Amino acid sequence: MSLDTAKEVIDAAERRANEIDNPMVVTVANSEGNLVAQHRMDGAWLASVDISRNKAYTAAALDMPTHDLEEPTKPGESLYGLQNTNQGRMVIFGGGYPLERDGDIVGAIGVSGGAVEQDMDVAEAGVDKFDDLSS
Amino acid sequence: MSLDTAKEVIDAAERRANEIDNPMVVTVANSEGNLVAQHRMDGAWLASVDISRNKAYTAAALDMPTHDLEEPTKPGESLYGLQNTNQGRMVIFGGGYPLERDGDIVGAIGVSGGAVEQDMDVAEAGVDKFDDLSS
Amino acid sequence: MSLDTAKEVIDAAERRANEIDNPMVVTVANSEGNLVAQHRMDGAWLASVDISRNKAYTAAALDMPTHDLEEPTKPGESLYGLQNTNQGRMVIFGGGYPLERDGDIVGAIGVSGGAVEQDMDVAEAGVDKFDDLSS
Amino acid sequence: MSLDTAKEVIDAAERRANEIDNPMVVTVANSEGNLVAQHRMDGAWLASVDISRNKAYTAAALDMPTHDLEEPTKPGESLYGLQNTNQGRMVIFGGGYPLERDGDIVGAIGVSGGAVEQDMDVAEAGVDKFDDLSS
């Protein structure tokens, strides 16, 4: 995951965040969950600095979107307790997505700053950009 | 728990992981929950490095399989909150097992990398190997 | 500290890093030490992700360049032990600078990825850019 | 860094540790500092579980042997304070080495369990094995 690619992905997410008028924090990590780039848009929540980074970490560390963790981590479901692993870095609501090329994970994006639906919407704009760059 | 025994246990778990085509992280700890050996199979999730190690820790630290913690740690149940103790090292879903000889705990195995059923399946192959070596 | 300003400051630092052929991690924080933007250039050290961020934190949190902390934190000097405060976020070698406008701190830059002299060189290119934008 | 390669590197280090009659903990990490495999030889220090892992982390995170950090992190030297960064994961004495192929870092080895000279001796046996496998 090059910095140039990460910046283009983040720019696309920021454009979408501006369209829906919701400032976000956007992070791109590499396939081992380490940061490549992170931007906090003006007015975005402080809490989202951590959440955005850890959504990217979670999506990279499990190679799946973070919204797929909402159901199985509920009390009584099979992965209840996953949210307590990885030293507090697991985020179990939407806004984190793996970035894949030819079926292999090469990184992840994490977006935080609005309701989960907004976070997912903005993150998906980043995923789409990544897919365009990879095709 | 000797390193040689730990390696045989891990090898047995890895063979089972290969049979079910699911790369895993496998850890063997001693009776005090400290690491003896850990292997991350190619393609296994990064998140499983932490989870595997801590499943082994939890199983050793409580002398019970981690899947026995799923029910009592639900909200309203007797051990709700256990998952917040031990500096985030308690894992409350399946895949961790104590390794016992003549009724005494001598260590534990922790497996992570798939659905809980797969983790348990692979960990049990390790437990079986340990029992064979001890008989 | 707006994201647009932070990006311009980081871009200036990256240009200098390219001139001296030393990939860097560059962070801009706001006056409260919280992240505005962070970029890891291709090939920059993993360790620098943490160090860059915390140089910016330290410079904001103490309103001084981090190289001013090298002397007073030596054993026997007045601030010995400062490096153990703030949950490990204090960085006491060069590469972090406050960003000031009209004598007031508005943020900080932290650069890591080379020898301290290179880190300072690149960070100063970011400070210069910030001063240009503010004048 | 495949698990098979990591195991061969660790085996070579363990053979050397046996030759010098000093039980060690040996870790191989990938290029982003995450664990691939770790073995604690019978009788090796508990403290070495952490130190071995973090020597591998440090060597990967800075792409240099950890003994190169001994001098510059002394009080009065340019990197004094580096040992307080990266949340306590920086190890600044010998026993950690990057593992490189064609000039690119692909992982790192960290050995702990004896005097620094013994740690380095054993780690170098692992580095030599890695170089043999890569040639």
GROMACS .gro file of N, CA and C in nm, chain C:
model
  405
  271MET      N    1  -0.584   2.442   1.368
  271MET     CA    2  -0.503   2.379   1.263
  271MET      C    3  -0.595   2.304   1.165
  272SER      N    4  -0.616   2.364   1.048
  272SER     CA    5  -0.705   2.300   0.951
  272SER      C    6  -0.634   2.184   0.882
  273LEU      N    7  -0.711   2.090   0.831
  273LEU     CA    8  -0.653   1.978   0.757
  273LEU      C    9  -0.580   2.028   0.633
  274ASP      N   10  -0.636   2.130   0.567
  274ASP     CA   11  -0.570   2.183   0.447
  274ASP      C   12  -0.430   2.235   0.480
  275THR      N   13  -0.419   2.309   0.589
  275THR     CA   14  -0.288   2.359   0.630
  275THR      C   15  -0.195   2.243   0.665
  276ALA      N   16  -0.247   2.147   0.741
  276ALA     CA   17  -0.165   2.032   0.779
  276ALA      C   18  -0.111   1.960   0.656
  277LYS      N   19  -0.195   1.942   0.556
  277LYS     CA   20  -0.152   1.873   0.434
  277LYS      C   21  -0.043   1.952   0.361
  278GLU      N   22  -0.056   2.084   0.359
  278GLU     CA   23   0.048   2.164   0.293
  278GLU      C   24   0.180   2.155   0.369
  279VAL      N   25   0.171   2.155   0.500
  279VAL     CA   26   0.292   2.143   0.583
  279VAL      C   27   0.357   2.006   0.561
  280ILE      N   28   0.275   1.902   0.559
  280ILE     CA   29   0.328   1.767   0.538
  280ILE      C   30   0.388   1.754   0.398
  281ASP      N   31   0.320   1.811   0.298
  281ASP     CA   32   0.373   1.804   0.162
  281ASP      C   33   0.511   1.870   0.154
  282ALA      N   34   0.526   1.983   0.221
  282ALA     CA   35   0.656   2.051   0.219
  282ALA      C   36   0.763   1.965   0.286
  283ALA      N   37   0.727   1.900   0.393
  283ALA     CA   38   0.823   1.812   0.461
  283ALA      C   39   0.857   1.693   0.371
  284GLU      N   40   0.757   1.638   0.305
  284GLU     CA   41   0.783   1.524   0.216
  284GLU      C   42   0.874   1.564   0.099
  285ARG      N   43   0.854   1.683   0.048
  285ARG     CA   44   0.943   1.726  -0.061
  285ARG      C   45   1.087   1.732  -0.012
  286ARG      N   46   1.107   1.784   0.107
  286ARG     CA   47   1.244   1.789   0.162
  286ARG      C   48   1.297   1.648   0.188
  287ALA      N   49   1.212   1.561   0.236
  287ALA     CA   50   1.255   1.422   0.260
  287ALA      C   51   1.298   1.358   0.128
  288ASN      N   52   1.226   1.387   0.021
  288ASN     CA   53   1.265   1.332  -0.109
  288ASN      C   54   1.397   1.390  -0.156
  289GLU      N   55   1.417   1.520  -0.131
  289GLU     CA   56   1.543   1.584  -0.172
  289GLU      C   57   1.663   1.518  -0.104
  290ILE      N   58   1.647   1.482   0.024
  290ILE     CA   59   1.760   1.421   0.095
  290ILE      C   60   1.751   1.268   0.090
  291ASP      N   61   1.654   1.219   0.012
  291ASP     CA   62   1.642   1.075  -0.017
  291ASP      C   63   1.628   0.992   0.112
  292ASN      N   64   1.542   1.038   0.202
  292ASN     CA   65   1.522   0.969   0.329
  292ASN      C   66   1.373   0.964   0.360
  293PRO      N   67   1.309   0.849   0.338
  293PRO     CA   68   1.165   0.842   0.363
  293PRO      C   69   1.133   0.862   0.511
  294MET      N   70   1.029   0.939   0.538
  294MET     CA   71   0.995   0.981   0.673
  294MET      C   72   0.848   0.954   0.703
  295VAL      N   73   0.817   0.950   0.831
  295VAL     CA   74   0.678   0.961   0.875
  295VAL      C   75   0.662   1.102   0.929
  296VAL      N   76   0.557   1.170   0.883
  296VAL     CA   77   0.534   1.310   0.919
  296VAL      C   78   0.393   1.324   0.978
  297THR      N   79   0.386   1.385   1.096
  297THR     CA   80   0.257   1.407   1.163
  297THR      C   81   0.239   1.555   1.193
  298VAL      N   82   0.117   1.604   1.173
  298VAL     CA   83   0.080   1.736   1.224
  298VAL      C   84  -0.032   1.716   1.325
  299ALA      N   85  -0.011   1.772   1.444
  299ALA     CA   86  -0.111   1.768   1.551
  299ALA      C   87  -0.166   1.909   1.574
  300ASN      N   88  -0.278   1.918   1.644
  300ASN     CA   89  -0.330   2.049   1.681
  300ASN      C   90  -0.269   2.094   1.815
  301SER      N   91  -0.313   2.209   1.864
  301SER     CA   92  -0.250   2.266   1.983
  301SER      C   93  -0.270   2.181   2.108
  302GLU      N   94  -0.367   2.090   2.103
  302GLU     CA   95  -0.391   1.999   2.215
  302GLU      C   96  -0.321   1.864   2.195
  303GLY      N   97  -0.235   1.855   2.095
  303GLY     CA   98  -0.156   1.733   2.076
  303GLY      C   99  -0.228   1.622   2.003
  304ASN      N  100  -0.349   1.650   1.958
  304ASN     CA  101  -0.426   1.546   1.888
  304ASN      C  102  -0.403   1.552   1.738
  305LEU      N  103  -0.405   1.436   1.676
  305LEU     CA  104  -0.367   1.423   1.536
  305LEU      C  105  -0.459   1.499   1.441
  306VAL      N  106  -0.397   1.570   1.346
  306VAL     CA  107  -0.472   1.626   1.234
  306VAL      C  108  -0.444   1.543   1.109
  307ALA      N  109  -0.317   1.512   1.084
  307ALA     CA  110  -0.284   1.428   0.968
  307ALA      C  111  -0.149   1.363   0.989
  308GLN      N  112  -0.137   1.242   0.936
  308GLN     CA  113  -0.011   1.168   0.944
  308GLN      C  114   0.009   1.090   0.816
  309HIS      N  115   0.130   1.096   0.761
  309HIS     CA  116   0.166   1.021   0.640
  309HIS      C  117   0.292   0.941   0.666
  310ARG      N  118   0.290   0.815   0.626
  310ARG     CA  119   0.411   0.733   0.627
  310ARG      C  120   0.458   0.716   0.483
  311MET      N  121   0.572   0.777   0.451
  311MET     CA  122   0.625   0.766   0.315
  311MET      C  123   0.670   0.622   0.287
  312ASP      N  124   0.668   0.583   0.161
  312ASP     CA  125   0.703   0.445   0.124
  312ASP      C  126   0.844   0.414   0.172
  313GLY      N  127   0.857   0.307   0.246
  313GLY     CA  128   0.988   0.264   0.293
  313GLY      C  129   1.028   0.322   0.427
  314ALA      N  130   0.947   0.409   0.483
  314ALA     CA  131   0.982   0.466   0.615
  314ALA      C  132   0.966   0.359   0.724
  315TRP      N  133   1.049   0.370   0.826
  315TRP     CA  134   1.048   0.274   0.936
  315TRP      C  135   0.912   0.264   1.004
  316LEU      N  136   0.877   0.142   1.039
  316LEU     CA  137   0.756   0.120   1.119
  316LEU      C  138   0.766   0.192   1.253
  317ALA      N  139   0.881   0.187   1.315
  317ALA     CA  140   0.896   0.250   1.447
  317ALA      C  141   0.865   0.400   1.442
  318SER      N  142   0.881   0.458   1.325
  318SER     CA  143   0.861   0.603   1.311
  318SER      C  144   0.714   0.643   1.313
  319VAL      N  145   0.623   0.548   1.292
  319VAL     CA  146   0.480   0.581   1.302
  319VAL      C  147   0.450   0.631   1.443
  320ASP      N  148   0.496   0.558   1.541
  320ASP     CA  149   0.478   0.598   1.681
  320ASP      C  150   0.560   0.723   1.715
  321ILE      N  151   0.685   0.723   1.673
  321ILE     CA  152   0.776   0.831   1.713
  321ILE      C  153   0.733   0.965   1.653
  322SER      N  154   0.694   0.964   1.526
  322SER     CA  155   0.651   1.087   1.460
  322SER      C  156   0.530   1.146   1.531
  323ARG      N  157   0.433   1.060   1.558
  323ARG     CA  158   0.310   1.106   1.623
  323ARG      C  159   0.340   1.165   1.761
  324ASN      N  160   0.431   1.100   1.832
  324ASN     CA  161   0.459   1.145   1.968
  324ASN      C  162   0.556   1.262   1.974
  325LYS      N  163   0.637   1.280   1.872
  325LYS     CA  164   0.714   1.405   1.865
  325LYS      C  165   0.619   1.523   1.850
  326ALA      N  166   0.517   1.507   1.766
  326ALA     CA  167   0.419   1.615   1.751
  326ALA      C  168   0.344   1.636   1.883
  327TYR      N  169   0.308   1.526   1.947
  327TYR     CA  170   0.239   1.537   2.077
  327TYR      C  171   0.325   1.611   2.178
  328THR      N  172   0.451   1.571   2.187
  328THR     CA  173   0.541   1.631   2.287
  328THR      C  174   0.560   1.780   2.261
  329ALA      N  175   0.582   1.815   2.134
  329ALA     CA  176   0.604   1.956   2.101
  329ALA      C  177   0.480   2.040   2.133
  330ALA      N  178   0.362   1.983   2.108
  330ALA     CA  179   0.238   2.056   2.141
  330ALA      C  180   0.217   2.060   2.292
  331ALA      N  181   0.246   1.948   2.356
  331ALA     CA  182   0.214   1.936   2.499
  331ALA      C  183   0.305   2.020   2.586
  332LEU      N  184   0.425   2.051   2.536
  332LEU     CA  185   0.519   2.133   2.613
  332LEU      C  186   0.547   2.267   2.545
  333ASP      N  187   0.491   2.287   2.427
  333ASP     CA  188   0.513   2.411   2.351
  333ASP      C  189   0.662   2.439   2.333
  334MET      N  190   0.737   2.336   2.296
  334MET     CA  191   0.879   2.357   2.268
  334MET      C  192   0.928   2.249   2.173
  335PRO      N  193   1.039   2.276   2.104
  335PRO     CA  194   1.093   2.172   2.016
  335PRO      C  195   1.146   2.055   2.100
  336THR      N  196   1.133   1.936   2.047
  336THR     CA  197   1.173   1.818   2.125
  336THR      C  198   1.325   1.813   2.147
  337HIS      N  199   1.404   1.877   2.061
  337HIS     CA  200   1.549   1.873   2.084
  337HIS      C  201   1.589   1.954   2.208
  338ASP      N  202   1.501   2.041   2.253
  338ASP     CA  203   1.530   2.115   2.377
  338ASP      C  204   1.518   2.027   2.501
  339LEU      N  205   1.468   1.905   2.481
  339LEU     CA  206   1.452   1.814   2.595
  339LEU      C  207   1.571   1.719   2.612
  340GLU      N  208   1.662   1.719   2.517
  340GLU     CA  209   1.773   1.623   2.522
  340GLU      C  210   1.860   1.643   2.645
  341GLU      N  211   1.897   1.766   2.670
  341GLU     CA  212   1.986   1.794   2.784
  341GLU      C  213   1.917   1.777   2.919
  342PRO      N  214   1.802   1.842   2.941
  342PRO     CA  215   1.744   1.839   3.077
  342PRO      C  216   1.689   1.703   3.120
  343THR      N  217   1.681   1.607   3.028
  343THR     CA  218   1.630   1.474   3.066
  343THR      C  219   1.742   1.373   3.090
  344LYS      N  220   1.866   1.418   3.085
  344LYS     CA  221   1.977   1.328   3.118
  344LYS      C  222   1.980   1.300   3.269
  345PRO      N  223   2.034   1.185   3.307
  345PRO     CA  224   2.046   1.156   3.451
  345PRO      C  225   2.120   1.269   3.522
  346GLY      N  226   2.064   1.314   3.632
  346GLY     CA  227   2.126   1.421   3.707
  346GLY      C  228   2.076   1.559   3.669
  347GLU      N  229   2.006   1.569   3.557
  347GLU     CA  230   1.955   1.700   3.515
  347GLU      C  231   1.811   1.719   3.564
  348SER      N  232   1.760   1.840   3.546
  348SER     CA  233   1.638   1.881   3.616
  348SER      C  234   1.511   1.807   3.574
  349LEU      N  235   1.505   1.762   3.449
  349LEU     CA  236   1.383   1.695   3.402
  349LEU      C  237   1.402   1.547   3.380
  350TYR      N  238   1.508   1.492   3.440
  350TYR     CA  239   1.530   1.348   3.426
  350TYR      C  240   1.405   1.274   3.474
  351GLY      N  241   1.353   1.188   3.389
  351GLY     CA  242   1.230   1.116   3.422
  351GLY      C  243   1.111   1.165   3.341
  352LEU      N  244   1.123   1.284   3.282
  352LEU     CA  245   1.014   1.333   3.196
  352LEU      C  246   0.977   1.231   3.090
  353GLN      N  247   1.078   1.158   3.042
  353GLN     CA  248   1.054   1.061   2.934
  353GLN      C  249   0.966   0.944   2.978
  354ASN      N  250   0.944   0.931   3.106
  354ASN     CA  251   0.860   0.822   3.156
  354ASN      C  252   0.717   0.868   3.186
  355THR      N  253   0.687   0.992   3.158
  355THR     CA  254   0.553   1.044   3.187
  355THR      C  255   0.465   1.036   3.063
  356ASN      N  256   0.342   1.077   3.078
  356ASN     CA  257   0.247   1.084   2.966
  356ASN      C  258   0.233   0.952   2.893
  357GLN      N  259   0.232   0.841   2.970
  357GLN     CA  260   0.210   0.709   2.912
  357GLN      C  261   0.300   0.679   2.792
  358GLY      N  262   0.425   0.717   2.806
  358GLY     CA  263   0.521   0.682   2.700
  358GLY      C  264   0.513   0.769   2.576
  359ARG      N  265   0.444   0.882   2.584
  359ARG     CA  266   0.429   0.966   2.465
  359ARG      C  267   0.535   1.076   2.455
  360MET      N  268   0.618   1.094   2.556
  360MET     CA  269   0.719   1.199   2.553
  360MET      C  270   0.839   1.152   2.469
  361VAL      N  271   0.874   1.228   2.368
  361VAL     CA  272   0.993   1.199   2.288
  361VAL      C  273   1.094   1.311   2.314
  362ILE      N  274   1.215   1.272   2.351
  362ILE     CA  275   1.312   1.370   2.400
  362ILE      C  276   1.430   1.390   2.306
  363PHE      N  277   1.412   1.355   2.180
  363PHE     CA  278   1.517   1.389   2.082
  363PHE      C  279   1.452   1.465   1.966
  364GLY      N  280   1.535   1.522   1.883
  364GLY     CA  281   1.489   1.620   1.786
  364GLY      C  282   1.396   1.568   1.678
  365GLY      N  283   1.316   1.659   1.622
  365GLY     CA  284   1.225   1.624   1.514
  365GLY      C  285   1.081   1.667   1.540
  366GLY      N  286   1.054   1.721   1.659
  366GLY     CA  287   0.923   1.776   1.690
  366GLY      C  288   0.933   1.926   1.714
  367TYR      N  289   0.840   2.002   1.656
  367TYR     CA  290   0.842   2.149   1.669
  367TYR      C  291   0.700   2.200   1.687
  368PRO      N  292   0.682   2.299   1.774
  368PRO     CA  293   0.552   2.365   1.778
  368PRO      C  294   0.533   2.451   1.652
  369LEU      N  295   0.409   2.467   1.614
  369LEU     CA  296   0.373   2.555   1.503
  369LEU      C  297   0.298   2.673   1.562
  370GLU      N  298   0.356   2.793   1.548
  370GLU     CA  299   0.302   2.909   1.618
  370GLU      C  300   0.263   3.019   1.522
  371ARG      N  301   0.161   3.093   1.561
  371ARG     CA  302   0.115   3.208   1.482
  371ARG      C  303   0.096   3.323   1.580
  372ASP      N  304   0.167   3.431   1.555
  372ASP     CA  305   0.158   3.548   1.644
  372ASP      C  306   0.189   3.511   1.789
  373GLY      N  307   0.284   3.420   1.806
  373GLY     CA  308   0.326   3.383   1.941
  373GLY      C  309   0.240   3.281   2.011
  374ASP      N  310   0.131   3.242   1.946
  374ASP     CA  311   0.044   3.140   2.007
  374ASP      C  312   0.063   3.007   1.936
  375ILE      N  313   0.067   2.900   2.015
  375ILE     CA  314   0.079   2.768   1.955
  375ILE      C  315  -0.055   2.730   1.891
  376VAL      N  316  -0.048   2.684   1.767
  376VAL     CA  317  -0.170   2.637   1.701
  376VAL      C  318  -0.158   2.490   1.662
  377GLY      N  319  -0.039   2.433   1.684
  377GLY     CA  320  -0.023   2.291   1.650
  377GLY      C  321   0.123   2.252   1.664
  378ALA      N  322   0.157   2.137   1.604
  378ALA     CA  323   0.295   2.089   1.611
  378ALA      C  324   0.319   1.992   1.498
  379ILE      N  325   0.447   1.979   1.461
  379ILE     CA  326   0.487   1.881   1.360
  379ILE      C  327   0.587   1.785   1.424
  380GLY      N  328   0.577   1.657   1.385
  380GLY     CA  329   0.671   1.556   1.431
  380GLY      C  330   0.719   1.474   1.314
  381VAL      N  331   0.852   1.461   1.300
  381VAL     CA  332   0.911   1.388   1.187
  381VAL      C  333   1.006   1.282   1.240
  382SER      N  334   0.995   1.161   1.185
  382SER     CA  335   1.085   1.052   1.223
  382SER      C  336   1.112   0.964   1.101
  383GLY      N  337   1.235   0.914   1.094
  383GLY     CA  338   1.268   0.824   0.983
  383GLY      C  339   1.415   0.821   0.948
  384GLY      N  340   1.493   0.910   1.008
  384GLY     CA  341   1.635   0.911   0.976
  384GLY      C  342   1.714   0.937   1.103
  385ALA      N  343   1.838   0.981   1.085
  385ALA     CA  344   1.912   1.031   1.199
  385ALA      C  345   1.844   1.159   1.248
  386VAL      N  346   1.873   1.197   1.371
  386VAL     CA  347   1.803   1.312   1.428
  386VAL      C  348   1.823   1.437   1.342
  387GLU      N  349   1.941   1.454   1.285
  387GLU     CA  350   1.966   1.572   1.203
  387GLU      C  351   1.873   1.575   1.081
  388GLN      N  352   1.854   1.457   1.020
  388GLN     CA  353   1.763   1.451   0.905
  388GLN      C  354   1.619   1.478   0.948
  389ASP      N  355   1.580   1.421   1.061
  389ASP     CA  356   1.443   1.445   1.110
  389ASP      C  357   1.420   1.594   1.132
  390MET      N  358   1.519   1.661   1.191
  390MET     CA  359   1.504   1.804   1.218
  390MET      C  360   1.501   1.885   1.089
  391ASP      N  361   1.587   1.848   0.996
  391ASP     CA  362   1.594   1.916   0.866
  391ASP      C  363   1.456   1.912   0.798
  392VAL      N  364   1.397   1.793   0.795
  392VAL     CA  365   1.269   1.775   0.726
  392VAL      C  366   1.156   1.845   0.802
  393ALA      N  367   1.160   1.835   0.934
  393ALA     CA  368   1.057   1.901   1.013
  393ALA      C  369   1.064   2.053   0.995
  394GLU      N  370   1.186   2.106   0.985
  394GLU     CA  371   1.200   2.251   0.968
  394GLU      C  372   1.143   2.299   0.834
  395ALA      N  373   1.150   2.211   0.733
  395ALA     CA  374   1.085   2.247   0.606
  395ALA      C  375   0.934   2.261   0.626
  396GLY      N  376   0.879   2.177   0.713
  396GLY     CA  377   0.737   2.189   0.744
  396GLY      C  378   0.706   2.315   0.824
  397VAL      N  379   0.793   2.347   0.918
  397VAL     CA  380   0.774   2.469   0.998
  397VAL      C  381   0.781   2.592   0.907
  398ASP      N  382   0.879   2.593   0.817
  398ASP     CA  383   0.892   2.707   0.725
  398ASP      C  384   0.765   2.725   0.641
  399LYS      N  385   0.713   2.613   0.594
  399LYS     CA  386   0.590   2.622   0.514
  399LYS      C  387   0.476   2.679   0.597
  400PHE      N  388   0.467   2.633   0.720
  400PHE     CA  389   0.361   2.685   0.807
  400PHE      C  390   0.376   2.835   0.827
  401ASP      N  391   0.499   2.878   0.848
  401ASP     CA  392   0.523   3.022   0.869
  401ASP      C  393   0.486   3.101   0.744
  402ASP      N  394   0.518   3.046   0.626
  402ASP     CA  395   0.481   3.113   0.501
  402ASP      C  396   0.329   3.129   0.491
  403LEU      N  397   0.258   3.022   0.524
  403LEU     CA  398   0.112   3.024   0.513
  403LEU      C  399   0.051   3.123   0.611
  404SER      N  400   0.121   3.146   0.723
  404SER     CA  401   0.066   3.231   0.829
  404SER      C  402   0.100   3.378   0.808
  405SER      N  403   0.195   3.406   0.719
  405SER     CA  404   0.241   3.545   0.707
  405SER      C  405   0.158   3.621   0.604
   0.00000   0.00000   0.00000
